[in-house]
Coordinates of C-alpha atoms and ligand atoms in Angstrom, one line a residue:
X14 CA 118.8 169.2 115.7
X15 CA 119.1 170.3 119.3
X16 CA 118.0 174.2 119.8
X17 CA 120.1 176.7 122.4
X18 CA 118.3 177.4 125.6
X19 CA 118.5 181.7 125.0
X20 CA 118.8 182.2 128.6
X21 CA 122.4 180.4 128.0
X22 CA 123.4 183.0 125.2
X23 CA 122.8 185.8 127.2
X24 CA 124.8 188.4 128.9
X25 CA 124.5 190.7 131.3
X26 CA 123.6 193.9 128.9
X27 CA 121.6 191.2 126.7
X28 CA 119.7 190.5 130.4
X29 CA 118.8 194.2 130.9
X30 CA 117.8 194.9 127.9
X31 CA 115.2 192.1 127.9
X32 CA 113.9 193.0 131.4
X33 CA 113.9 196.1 130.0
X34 CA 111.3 194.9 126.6
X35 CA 109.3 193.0 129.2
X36 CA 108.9 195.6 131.1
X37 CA 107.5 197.2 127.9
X38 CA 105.6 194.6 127.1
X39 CA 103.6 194.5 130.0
X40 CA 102.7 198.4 129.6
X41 CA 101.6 197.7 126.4
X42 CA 99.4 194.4 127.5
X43 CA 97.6 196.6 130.3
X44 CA 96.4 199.1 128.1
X45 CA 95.5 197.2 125.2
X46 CA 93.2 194.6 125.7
X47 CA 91.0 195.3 123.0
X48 CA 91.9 196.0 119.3
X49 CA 90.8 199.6 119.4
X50 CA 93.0 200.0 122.5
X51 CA 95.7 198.0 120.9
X52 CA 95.4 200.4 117.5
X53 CA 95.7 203.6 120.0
X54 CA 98.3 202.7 121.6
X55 CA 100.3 201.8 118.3
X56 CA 99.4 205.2 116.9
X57 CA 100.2 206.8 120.0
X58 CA 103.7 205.0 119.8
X59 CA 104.4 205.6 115.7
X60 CA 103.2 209.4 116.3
X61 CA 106.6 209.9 118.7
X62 CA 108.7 207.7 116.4
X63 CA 107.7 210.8 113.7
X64 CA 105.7 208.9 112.2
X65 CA 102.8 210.6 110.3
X66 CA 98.6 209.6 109.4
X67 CA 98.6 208.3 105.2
X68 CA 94.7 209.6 105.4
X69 CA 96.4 212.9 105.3
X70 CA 99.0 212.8 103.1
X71 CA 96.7 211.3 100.3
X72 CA 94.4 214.6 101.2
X73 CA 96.9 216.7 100.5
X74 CA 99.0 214.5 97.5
X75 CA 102.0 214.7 99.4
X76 CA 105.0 213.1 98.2
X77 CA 107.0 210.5 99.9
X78 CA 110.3 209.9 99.8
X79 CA 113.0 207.3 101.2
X80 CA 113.4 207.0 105.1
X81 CA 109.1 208.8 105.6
X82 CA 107.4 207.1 107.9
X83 CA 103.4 206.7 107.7
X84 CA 100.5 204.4 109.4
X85 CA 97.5 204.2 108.2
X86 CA 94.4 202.5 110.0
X87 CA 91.4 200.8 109.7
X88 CA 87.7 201.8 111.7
X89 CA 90.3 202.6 115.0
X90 CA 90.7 198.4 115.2
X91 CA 93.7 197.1 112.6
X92 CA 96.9 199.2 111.6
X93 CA 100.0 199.3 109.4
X94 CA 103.0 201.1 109.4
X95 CA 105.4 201.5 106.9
X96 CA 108.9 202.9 106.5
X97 CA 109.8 204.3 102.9
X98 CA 112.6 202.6 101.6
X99 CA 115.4 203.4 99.0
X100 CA 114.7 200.9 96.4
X101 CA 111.2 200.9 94.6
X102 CA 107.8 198.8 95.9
X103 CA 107.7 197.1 92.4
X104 CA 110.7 195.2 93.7
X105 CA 109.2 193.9 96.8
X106 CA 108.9 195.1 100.3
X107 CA 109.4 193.4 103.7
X108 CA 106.3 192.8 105.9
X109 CA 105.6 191.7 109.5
X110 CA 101.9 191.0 109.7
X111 CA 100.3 190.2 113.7
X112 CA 96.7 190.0 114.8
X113 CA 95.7 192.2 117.8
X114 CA 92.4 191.0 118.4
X115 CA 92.2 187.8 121.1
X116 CA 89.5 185.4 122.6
X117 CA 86.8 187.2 125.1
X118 CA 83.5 187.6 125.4
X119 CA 81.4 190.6 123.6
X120 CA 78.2 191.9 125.0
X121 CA 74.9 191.1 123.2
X122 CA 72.9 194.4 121.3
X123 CA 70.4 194.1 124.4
X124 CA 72.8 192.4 127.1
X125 CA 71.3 193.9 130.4
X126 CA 68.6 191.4 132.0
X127 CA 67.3 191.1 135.9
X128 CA 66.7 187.6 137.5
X129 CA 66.3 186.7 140.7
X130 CA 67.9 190.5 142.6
X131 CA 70.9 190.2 140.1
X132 CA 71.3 191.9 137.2
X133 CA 73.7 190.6 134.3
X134 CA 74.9 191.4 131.5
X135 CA 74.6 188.6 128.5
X136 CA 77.7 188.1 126.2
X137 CA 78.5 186.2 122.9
X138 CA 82.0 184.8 123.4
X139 CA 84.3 186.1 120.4
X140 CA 87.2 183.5 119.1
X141 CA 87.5 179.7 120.4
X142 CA 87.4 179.9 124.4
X143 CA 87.1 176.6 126.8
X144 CA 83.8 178.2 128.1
X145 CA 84.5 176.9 131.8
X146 CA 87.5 179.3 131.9
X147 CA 86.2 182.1 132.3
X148 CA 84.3 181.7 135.0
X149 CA 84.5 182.6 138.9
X150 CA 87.4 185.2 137.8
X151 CA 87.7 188.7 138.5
X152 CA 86.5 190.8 135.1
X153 CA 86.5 194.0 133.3
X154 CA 84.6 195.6 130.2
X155 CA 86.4 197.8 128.2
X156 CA 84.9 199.2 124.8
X157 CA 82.9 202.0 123.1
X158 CA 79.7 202.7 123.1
X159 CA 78.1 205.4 120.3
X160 CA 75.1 207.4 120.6
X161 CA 73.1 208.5 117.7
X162 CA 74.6 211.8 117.7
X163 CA 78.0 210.2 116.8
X164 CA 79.4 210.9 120.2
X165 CA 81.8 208.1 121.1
X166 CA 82.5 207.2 124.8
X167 CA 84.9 204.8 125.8
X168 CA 84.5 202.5 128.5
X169 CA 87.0 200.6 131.0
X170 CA 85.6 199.2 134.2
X171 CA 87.5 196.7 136.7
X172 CA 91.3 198.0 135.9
X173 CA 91.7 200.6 138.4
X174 CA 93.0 199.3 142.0
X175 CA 90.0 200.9 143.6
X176 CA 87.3 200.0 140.6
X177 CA 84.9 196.9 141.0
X178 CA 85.0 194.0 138.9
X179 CA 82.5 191.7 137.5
X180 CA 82.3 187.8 137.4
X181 CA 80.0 184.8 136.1
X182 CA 79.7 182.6 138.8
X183 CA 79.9 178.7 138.7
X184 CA 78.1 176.4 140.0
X185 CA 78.7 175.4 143.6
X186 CA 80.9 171.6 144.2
X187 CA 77.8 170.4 146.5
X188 CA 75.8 170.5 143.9
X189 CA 78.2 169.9 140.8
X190 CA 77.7 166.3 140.6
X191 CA 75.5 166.1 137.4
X192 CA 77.7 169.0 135.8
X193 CA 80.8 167.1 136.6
X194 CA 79.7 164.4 134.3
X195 CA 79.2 166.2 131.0
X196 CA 81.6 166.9 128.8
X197 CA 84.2 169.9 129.2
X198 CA 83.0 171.5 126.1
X199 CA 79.2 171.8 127.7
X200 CA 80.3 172.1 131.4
X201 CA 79.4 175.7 131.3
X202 CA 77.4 176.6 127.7
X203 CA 77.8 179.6 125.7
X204 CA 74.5 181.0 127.2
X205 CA 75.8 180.4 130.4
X206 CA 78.3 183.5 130.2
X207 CA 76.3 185.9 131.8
X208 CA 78.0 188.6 133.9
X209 CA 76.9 189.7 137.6
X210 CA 76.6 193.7 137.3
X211 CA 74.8 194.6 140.2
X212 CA 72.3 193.5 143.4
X213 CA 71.0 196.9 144.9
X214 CA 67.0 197.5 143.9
X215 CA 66.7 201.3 142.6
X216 CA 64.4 202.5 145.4
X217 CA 60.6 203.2 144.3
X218 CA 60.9 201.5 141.0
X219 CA 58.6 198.4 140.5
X220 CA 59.5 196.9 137.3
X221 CA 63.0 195.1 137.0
X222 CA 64.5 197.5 139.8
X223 CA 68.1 196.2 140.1
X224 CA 68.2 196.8 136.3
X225 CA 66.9 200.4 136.7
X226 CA 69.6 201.1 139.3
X227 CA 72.0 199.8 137.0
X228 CA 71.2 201.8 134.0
X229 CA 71.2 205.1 136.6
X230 CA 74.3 204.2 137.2
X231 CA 75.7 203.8 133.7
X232 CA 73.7 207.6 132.9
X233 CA 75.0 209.1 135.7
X234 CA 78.6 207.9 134.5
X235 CA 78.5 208.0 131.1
X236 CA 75.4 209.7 129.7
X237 CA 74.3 206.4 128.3
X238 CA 70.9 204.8 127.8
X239 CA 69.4 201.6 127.4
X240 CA 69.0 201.6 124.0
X241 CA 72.5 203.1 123.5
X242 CA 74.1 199.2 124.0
X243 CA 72.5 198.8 120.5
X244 CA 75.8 200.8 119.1
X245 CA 78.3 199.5 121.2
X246 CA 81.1 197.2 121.4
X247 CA 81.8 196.0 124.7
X248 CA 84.3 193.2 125.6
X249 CA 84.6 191.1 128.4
X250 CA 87.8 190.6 129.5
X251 CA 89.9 189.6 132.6
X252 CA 90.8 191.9 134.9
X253 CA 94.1 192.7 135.7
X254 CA 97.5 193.6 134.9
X255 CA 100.2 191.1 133.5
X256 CA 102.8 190.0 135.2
X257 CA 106.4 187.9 135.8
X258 CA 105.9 184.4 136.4
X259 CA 107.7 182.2 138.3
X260 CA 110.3 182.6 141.1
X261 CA 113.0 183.3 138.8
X262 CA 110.6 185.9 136.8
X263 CA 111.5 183.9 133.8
X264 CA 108.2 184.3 132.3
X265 CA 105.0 186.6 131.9
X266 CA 101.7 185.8 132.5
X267 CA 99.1 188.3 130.8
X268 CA 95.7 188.1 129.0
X269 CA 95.8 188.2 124.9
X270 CA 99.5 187.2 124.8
X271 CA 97.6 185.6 121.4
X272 CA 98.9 187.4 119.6
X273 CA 99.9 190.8 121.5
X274 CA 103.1 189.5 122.1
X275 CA 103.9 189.2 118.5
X276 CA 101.9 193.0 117.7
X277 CA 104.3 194.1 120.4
X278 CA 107.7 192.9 118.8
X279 CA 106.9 194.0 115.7
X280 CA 106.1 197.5 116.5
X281 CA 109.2 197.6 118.3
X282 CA 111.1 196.4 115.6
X283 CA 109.9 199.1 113.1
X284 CA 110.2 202.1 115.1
X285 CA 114.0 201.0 116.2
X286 CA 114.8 201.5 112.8
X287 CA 116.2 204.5 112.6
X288 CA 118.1 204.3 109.1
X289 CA 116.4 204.5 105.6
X290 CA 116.4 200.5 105.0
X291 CA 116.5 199.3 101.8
X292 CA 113.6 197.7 101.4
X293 CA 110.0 199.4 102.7
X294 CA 109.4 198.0 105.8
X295 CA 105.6 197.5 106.8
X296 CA 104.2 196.6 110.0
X297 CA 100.6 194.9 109.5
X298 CA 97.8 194.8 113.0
X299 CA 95.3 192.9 112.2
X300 CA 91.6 192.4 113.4
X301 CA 89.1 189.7 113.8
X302 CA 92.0 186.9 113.2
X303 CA 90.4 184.8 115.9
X304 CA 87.4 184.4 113.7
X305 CA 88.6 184.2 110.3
X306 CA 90.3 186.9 109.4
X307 CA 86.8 188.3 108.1
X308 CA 84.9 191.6 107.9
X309 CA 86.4 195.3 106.8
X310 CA 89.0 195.3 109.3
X311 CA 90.0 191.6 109.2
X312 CA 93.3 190.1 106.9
X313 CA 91.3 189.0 104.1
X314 CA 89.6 192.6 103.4
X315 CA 91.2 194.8 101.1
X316 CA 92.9 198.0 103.4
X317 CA 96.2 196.0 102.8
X318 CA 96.3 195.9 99.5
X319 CA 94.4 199.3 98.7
X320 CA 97.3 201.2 101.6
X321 CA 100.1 199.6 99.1
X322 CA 98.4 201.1 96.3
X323 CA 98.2 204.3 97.6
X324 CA 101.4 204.5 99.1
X325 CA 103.3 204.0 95.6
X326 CA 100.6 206.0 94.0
X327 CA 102.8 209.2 96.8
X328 CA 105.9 207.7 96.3
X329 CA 105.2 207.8 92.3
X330 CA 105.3 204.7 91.2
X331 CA 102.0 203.8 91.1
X332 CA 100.3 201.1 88.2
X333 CA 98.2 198.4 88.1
X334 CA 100.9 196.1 87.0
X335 CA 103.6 197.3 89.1
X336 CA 100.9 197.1 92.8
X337 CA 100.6 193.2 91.6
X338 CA 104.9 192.9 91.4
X339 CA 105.2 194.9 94.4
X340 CA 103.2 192.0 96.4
X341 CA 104.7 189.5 94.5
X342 CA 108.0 190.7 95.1
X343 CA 107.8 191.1 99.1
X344 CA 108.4 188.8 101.7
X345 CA 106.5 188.2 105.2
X346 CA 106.8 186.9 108.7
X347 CA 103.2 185.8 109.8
X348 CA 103.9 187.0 113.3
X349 CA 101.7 184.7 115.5
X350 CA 101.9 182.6 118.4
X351 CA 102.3 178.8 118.5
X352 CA 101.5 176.4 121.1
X353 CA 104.6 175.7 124.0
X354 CA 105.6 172.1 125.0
X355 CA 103.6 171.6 128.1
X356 CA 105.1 168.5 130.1
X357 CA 101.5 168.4 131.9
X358 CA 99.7 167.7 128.2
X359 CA 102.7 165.4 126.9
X360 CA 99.9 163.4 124.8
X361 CA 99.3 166.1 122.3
X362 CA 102.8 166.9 121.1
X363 CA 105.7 165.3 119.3
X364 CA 108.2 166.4 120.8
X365 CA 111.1 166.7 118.4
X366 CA 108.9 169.3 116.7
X367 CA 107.5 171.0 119.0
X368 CA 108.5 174.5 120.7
X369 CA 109.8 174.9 124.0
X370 CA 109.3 178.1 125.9
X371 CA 113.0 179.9 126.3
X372 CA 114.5 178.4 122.9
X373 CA 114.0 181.3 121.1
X374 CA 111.6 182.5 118.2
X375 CA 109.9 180.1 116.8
X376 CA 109.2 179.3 112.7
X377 CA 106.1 176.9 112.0
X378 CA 106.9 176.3 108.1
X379 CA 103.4 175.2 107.8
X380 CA 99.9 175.0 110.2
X381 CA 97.2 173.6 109.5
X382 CA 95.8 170.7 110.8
X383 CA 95.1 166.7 110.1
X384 CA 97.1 166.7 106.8
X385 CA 98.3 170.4 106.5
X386 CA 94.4 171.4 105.6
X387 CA 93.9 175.2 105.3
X388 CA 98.2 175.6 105.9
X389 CA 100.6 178.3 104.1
X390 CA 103.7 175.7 103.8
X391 CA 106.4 177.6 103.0
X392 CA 108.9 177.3 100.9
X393 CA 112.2 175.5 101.7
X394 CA 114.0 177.9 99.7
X395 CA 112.9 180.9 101.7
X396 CA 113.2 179.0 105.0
X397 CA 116.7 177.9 104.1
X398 CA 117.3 181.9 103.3
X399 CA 115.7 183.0 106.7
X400 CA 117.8 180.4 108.3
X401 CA 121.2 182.6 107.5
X402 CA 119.4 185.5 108.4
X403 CA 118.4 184.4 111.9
X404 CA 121.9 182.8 112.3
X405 CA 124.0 186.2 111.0
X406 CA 121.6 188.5 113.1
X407 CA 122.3 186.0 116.3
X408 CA 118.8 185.3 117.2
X409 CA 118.2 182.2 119.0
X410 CA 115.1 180.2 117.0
X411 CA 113.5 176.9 116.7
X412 CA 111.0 175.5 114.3
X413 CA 108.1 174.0 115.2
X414 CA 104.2 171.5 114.4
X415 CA 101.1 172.6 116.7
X416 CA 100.7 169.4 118.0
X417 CA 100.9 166.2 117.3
X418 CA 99.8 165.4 113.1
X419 CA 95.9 163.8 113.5
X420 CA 95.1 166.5 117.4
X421 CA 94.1 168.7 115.6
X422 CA 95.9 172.3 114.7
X423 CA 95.0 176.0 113.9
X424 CA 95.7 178.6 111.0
X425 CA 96.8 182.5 111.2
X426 CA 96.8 185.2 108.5
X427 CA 99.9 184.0 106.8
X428 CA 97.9 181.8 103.8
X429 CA 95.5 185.0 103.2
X430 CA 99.0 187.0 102.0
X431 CA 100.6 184.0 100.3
X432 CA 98.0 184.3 97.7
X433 CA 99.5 187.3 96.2
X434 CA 102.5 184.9 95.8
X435 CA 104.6 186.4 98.3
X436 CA 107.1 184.0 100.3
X437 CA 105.5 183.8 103.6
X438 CA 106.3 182.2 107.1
X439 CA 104.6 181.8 110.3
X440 CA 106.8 183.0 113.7
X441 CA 106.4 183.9 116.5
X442 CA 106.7 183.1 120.3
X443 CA 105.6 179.6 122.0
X444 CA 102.5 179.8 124.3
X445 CA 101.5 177.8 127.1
X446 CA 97.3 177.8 128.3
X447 CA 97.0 179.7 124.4
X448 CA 93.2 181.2 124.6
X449 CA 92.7 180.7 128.5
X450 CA 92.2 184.1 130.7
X451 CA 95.7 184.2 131.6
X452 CA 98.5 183.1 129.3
X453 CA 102.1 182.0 129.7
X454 CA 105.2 183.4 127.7
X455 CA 108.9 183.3 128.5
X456 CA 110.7 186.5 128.5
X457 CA 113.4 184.8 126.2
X458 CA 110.9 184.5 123.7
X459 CA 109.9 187.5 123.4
X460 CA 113.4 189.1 123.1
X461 CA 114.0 186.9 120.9
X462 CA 111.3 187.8 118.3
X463 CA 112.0 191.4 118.9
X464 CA 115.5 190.2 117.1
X465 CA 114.5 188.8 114.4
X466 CA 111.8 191.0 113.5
X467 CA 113.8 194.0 113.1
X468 CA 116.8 191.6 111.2
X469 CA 113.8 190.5 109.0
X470 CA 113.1 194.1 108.3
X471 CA 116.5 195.1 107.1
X472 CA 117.3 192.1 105.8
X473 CA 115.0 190.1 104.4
Ligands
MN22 MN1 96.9 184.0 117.0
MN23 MN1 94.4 182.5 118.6

């Protein structure tokens, strides 16, 4: 029940070509940290792989045929793509769904506050964080904000080599000693994620004058006012680019690797295929995953379903009956990451089923946690089909729990799907520190799902 090391399987072309992804990668991490800048970037990439925007092929009733390519998104923050294939919808389709939204911290409606000379920002963390994290570390805002005309202006502060950065400050180790004592969950509270913005007093203003200067500043920038933060969305993120890890560069370390790295592979994987597959292939970016998979843009609204329908209604096969076979009939990967062996946390895993970073894409056949609750289990007989598949396409893959059976756990889109009665799987690419600032792949990994994505496409 051993699994390969992939770095052993690999040679030298094999090497390059995955220095080559991670090199990729690491674009695509650095300009997407939010899920609007993750969607951009995907239609940006689909648009030079020819393909073209659903929204106007349905305005115009065009028809599509075998080997069109089309994405469609959703409010600028989820997408799908979709590759036509030669047999019909009704008999199933392949899917790779990911999430492209990842822990941070949002700004409130009315974030900007004065105390003491400082002004701050105040956020509401977004996703499950450990609060004490994301402190005393070099941050960024990146977002939209959209005045009452409709005008939309995108923001990103704190990437540029010469732009400044914000922070939330701990408390000093002279004075920590009560703080040291509580519990990690309440060393730093959710209230307590306020971020420094400035500390220069806007001269001849009386009232809050620190704040004053600040909101000069953002008008003279951006044209923004106050009130204007009532209509944005602003995230908090870390600052920084991603990148290799360890002397041997064997690894990246990047913020939102949950679940970027798995939105990245599968994007790759659809637009390197080139012929008409059999099968439609369908590429699924989701938002909001980190909080449920709820709200218009989130797995368990409708855009999924209601694109399928109106892609067979162009490719003229559209019916009631025959949308309900067509996501009966397909099959998905649940692209998401799972949590990496971490010698340093031994405690929490069993280690015969746990993954390993470097031993290739990973399959957890169920989630869950204490007793499978809230898991997708998947079915033996598609496992035992995926199994050939991985083997025949040569990608290196283990299977793995999150953690050890009464720890604890964590779920991903894949049960939302399943209830169509589609055969679904979770898999994707072991994590270590999953939901810190900074998180840990291996470049093996990685290469690895890009595999077995694109095999799943044309083969599943
Ligand atoms: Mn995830
Ligand atoms: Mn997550």
């Amino acid at each position: 029940m051993e699994r390969n090391v992939a770095w052993n399987t690999y040679n030298e072309t094999e090497q390059k070509e995955l220095e080559q992804i991670s090199a990729e990668y690491k674009l695509f991490l650095n300009g997407g940290k939010t899920e609007r800048e993750c969607t951009t970037a995907a239609i940006r990439l689909a648009k030079d792989a020819g393909f073209r925007d659903l929204k106007e092929m349905i305005q115009t009733g065009e028809t599509l045929r075998p080997g069109d390519r089309v994405y469609s998104d959703c409010m600028g923050k989820a997408i799908m793509l979709f590759i036509i294939g030669s047999n019909p919808m009704e008999n199933g389709f392949n899917i790779i769904g990911a999430h492209i939204d990842s822990p941070r911290m949002d700004l409130k409606q009315n974030p900007l506050y004065e105390d003491a000379g400082i002004a701050y920002l105040d956020t509401h963390y977004y996703g499950g964080i450990k609060k004490y994290q994301w402190v005393a570390l070099p941050l960024a805002l990146h977002g939209v904000i959209v005045k009452k005309d409709g005008e939309k202006i995108d923001v990103v502060i704190g990437e540029e080599e010469d732009d400044p950065v914000l922070c939330i400050s701990d408390l000093l180790i002279h004075l920590s000693g009560e703080q040291l004592q509580k519990k990690g969950a309440t060393v730093i509270e959710g209230e307590d994620l306020n971020v420094i913005v400035g500390g220069i007093p806007l001269k001849d203003e009386e009232k809050e004058p620190v704040k004053a200067n600040i909101l000069k500043i953002l008008n003279d920038r951006y044209g923004v006012e106050e009130e204007d933060f009532l209509s944005a969305e602003i995230e908090v993120v870390p600052a920084g680019k991603a990148r290799d890890l360890g002397l041997d560069r064997s690894m990246i370390l990047g913020y939102g690797h949950d679940d970027r790295v798995c939105a990245f592979a599968q994007i790759r994987a659809i637009l390197s295929i080139e012929d008409v597959p059999e099968r439609t292939s369908c590429c699924i970016l989701a938002d909001k995953e980190e909080i449920g998979s709820v709200g218009a843009t989130g797995m368990h609204a409708k855009y999924f379903e209601n694109n399928i329908a109106e892609l067979m209604n162009l490719t003229g096969e559209y019916s009631e009956l025959k949308l309900r076979r067509a996501l009966k009939n397909a099959c998905m990967l649940s692209c998401d990451v799972s949590a990496g062996f971490d010698p340093n946390f031994a405690g929490v895993f069993e280690k015969k089923n746990s993954a390993f970073l470097g031993k290739g894409v990973c399959f957890n056949k169920y989630t869950g946690s204490r007793g499978k609750s809230g898991s997708n289990d998947a079915n033996a007989e598609y496992m035992a089909k995926l199994r050939k598949l991985m083997e025949d396409a040569g990608v290196q893959y283990q299977t793995a729990e999150l953690g050890k059976v009464d720890v604890g756990g964590g779920g991903t889109i894949a049960y939302i799907c399943a209830a169509y009665g589609m055969e679904v799987i979770d898999s994707g690419v072991a994590v270590l520190s999953m939901h810190a600032p900074w998180e840990i792949i291996s470049k093996a990994d990685l290469y690895e799902a890009c595999k077995a994505y694109r095999a799943f496409l044309l083969n599943a």
